[in-house]
CSV table of N, CA and C in Angstrom, one decimal:
chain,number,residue,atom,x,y,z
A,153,UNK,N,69.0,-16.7,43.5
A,153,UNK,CA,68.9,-15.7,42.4
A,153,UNK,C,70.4,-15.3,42.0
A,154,UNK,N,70.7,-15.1,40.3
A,154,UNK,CA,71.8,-14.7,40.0
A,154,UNK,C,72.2,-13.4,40.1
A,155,UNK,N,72.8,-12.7,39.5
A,155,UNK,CA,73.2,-11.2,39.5
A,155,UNK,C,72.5,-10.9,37.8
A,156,UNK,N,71.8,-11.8,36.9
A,156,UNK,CA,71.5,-11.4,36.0
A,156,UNK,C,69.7,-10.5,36.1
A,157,UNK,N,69.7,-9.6,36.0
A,157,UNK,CA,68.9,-8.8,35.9
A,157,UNK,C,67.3,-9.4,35.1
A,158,UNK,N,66.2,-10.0,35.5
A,158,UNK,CA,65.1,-10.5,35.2
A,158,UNK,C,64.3,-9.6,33.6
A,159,UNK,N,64.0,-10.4,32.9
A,159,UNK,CA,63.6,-10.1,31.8
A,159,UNK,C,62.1,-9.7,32.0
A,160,UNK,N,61.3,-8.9,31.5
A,160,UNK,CA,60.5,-8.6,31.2
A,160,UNK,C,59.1,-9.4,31.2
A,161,UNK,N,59.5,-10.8,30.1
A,161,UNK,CA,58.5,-11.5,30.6
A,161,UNK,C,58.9,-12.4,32.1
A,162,UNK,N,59.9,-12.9,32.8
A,162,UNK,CA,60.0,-13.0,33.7
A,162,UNK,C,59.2,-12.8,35.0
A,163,UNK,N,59.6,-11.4,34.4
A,163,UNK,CA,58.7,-10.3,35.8
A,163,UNK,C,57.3,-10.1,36.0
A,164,UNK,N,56.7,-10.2,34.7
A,164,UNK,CA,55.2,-10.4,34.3
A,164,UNK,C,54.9,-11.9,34.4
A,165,UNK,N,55.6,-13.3,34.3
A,165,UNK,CA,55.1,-14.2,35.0
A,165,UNK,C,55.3,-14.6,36.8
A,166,UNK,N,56.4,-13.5,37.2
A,166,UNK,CA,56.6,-13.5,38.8
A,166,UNK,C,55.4,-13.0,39.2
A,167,UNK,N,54.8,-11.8,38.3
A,167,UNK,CA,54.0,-11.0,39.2
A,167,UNK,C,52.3,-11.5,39.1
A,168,UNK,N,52.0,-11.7,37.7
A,168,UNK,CA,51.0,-13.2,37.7
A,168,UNK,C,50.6,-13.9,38.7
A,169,UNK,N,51.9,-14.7,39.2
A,169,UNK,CA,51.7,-15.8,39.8
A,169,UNK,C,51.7,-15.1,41.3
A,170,UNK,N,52.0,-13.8,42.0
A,170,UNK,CA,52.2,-13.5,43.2
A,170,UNK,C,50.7,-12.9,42.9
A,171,UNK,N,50.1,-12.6,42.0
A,171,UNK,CA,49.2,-11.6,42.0
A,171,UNK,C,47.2,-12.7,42.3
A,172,UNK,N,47.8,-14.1,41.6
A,172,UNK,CA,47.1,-15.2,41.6
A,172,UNK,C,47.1,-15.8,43.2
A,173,UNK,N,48.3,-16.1,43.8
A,173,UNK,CA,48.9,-16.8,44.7
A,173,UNK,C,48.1,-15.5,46.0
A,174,UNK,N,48.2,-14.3,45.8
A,174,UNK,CA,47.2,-13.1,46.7
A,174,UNK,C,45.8,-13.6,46.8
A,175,UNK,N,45.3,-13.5,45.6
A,175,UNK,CA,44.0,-13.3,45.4
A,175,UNK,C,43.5,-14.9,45.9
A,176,UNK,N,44.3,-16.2,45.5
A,176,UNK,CA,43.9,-17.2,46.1
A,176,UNK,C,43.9,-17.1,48.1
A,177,UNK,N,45.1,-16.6,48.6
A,177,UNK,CA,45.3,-16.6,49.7
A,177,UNK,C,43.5,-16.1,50.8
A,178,UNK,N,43.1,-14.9,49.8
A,178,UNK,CA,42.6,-13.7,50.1
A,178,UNK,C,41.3,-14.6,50.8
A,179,UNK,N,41.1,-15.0,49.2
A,179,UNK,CA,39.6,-16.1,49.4
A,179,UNK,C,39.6,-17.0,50.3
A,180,UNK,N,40.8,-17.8,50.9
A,180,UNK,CA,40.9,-19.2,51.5
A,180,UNK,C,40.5,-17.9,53.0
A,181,UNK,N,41.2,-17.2,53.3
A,181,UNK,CA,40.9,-16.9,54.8
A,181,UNK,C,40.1,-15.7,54.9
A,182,UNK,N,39.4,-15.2,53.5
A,182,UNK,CA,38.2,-14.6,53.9
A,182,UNK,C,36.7,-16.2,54.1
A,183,UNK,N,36.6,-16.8,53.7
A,183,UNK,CA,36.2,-18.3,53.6
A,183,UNK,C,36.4,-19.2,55.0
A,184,UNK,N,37.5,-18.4,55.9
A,184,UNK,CA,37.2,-18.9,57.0
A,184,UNK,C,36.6,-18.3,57.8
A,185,UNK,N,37.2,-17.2,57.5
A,185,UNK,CA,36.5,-16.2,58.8
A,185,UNK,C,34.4,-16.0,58.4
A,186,UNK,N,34.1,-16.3,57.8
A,186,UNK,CA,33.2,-16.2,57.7
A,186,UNK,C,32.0,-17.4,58.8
């Protein structure tokens, strides 16, 4: 990471993808435990 400060849409496709990358995680090991 640089010292330049993340843009807007940036931050809304980091948080997308961490928010996707949760929700996939969520399923895979509620799916096991079951």
């Amino acid at each position: 990471m640089g010292d330049q400060p993340m843009t807007k849409e940036e931050f809304d496709g980091a948080n997308t993808a961490l928010s996707a990358a949760i929700t996939a995680l969520t399923a895979h090991v509620a799916a096991l435990t079951t």
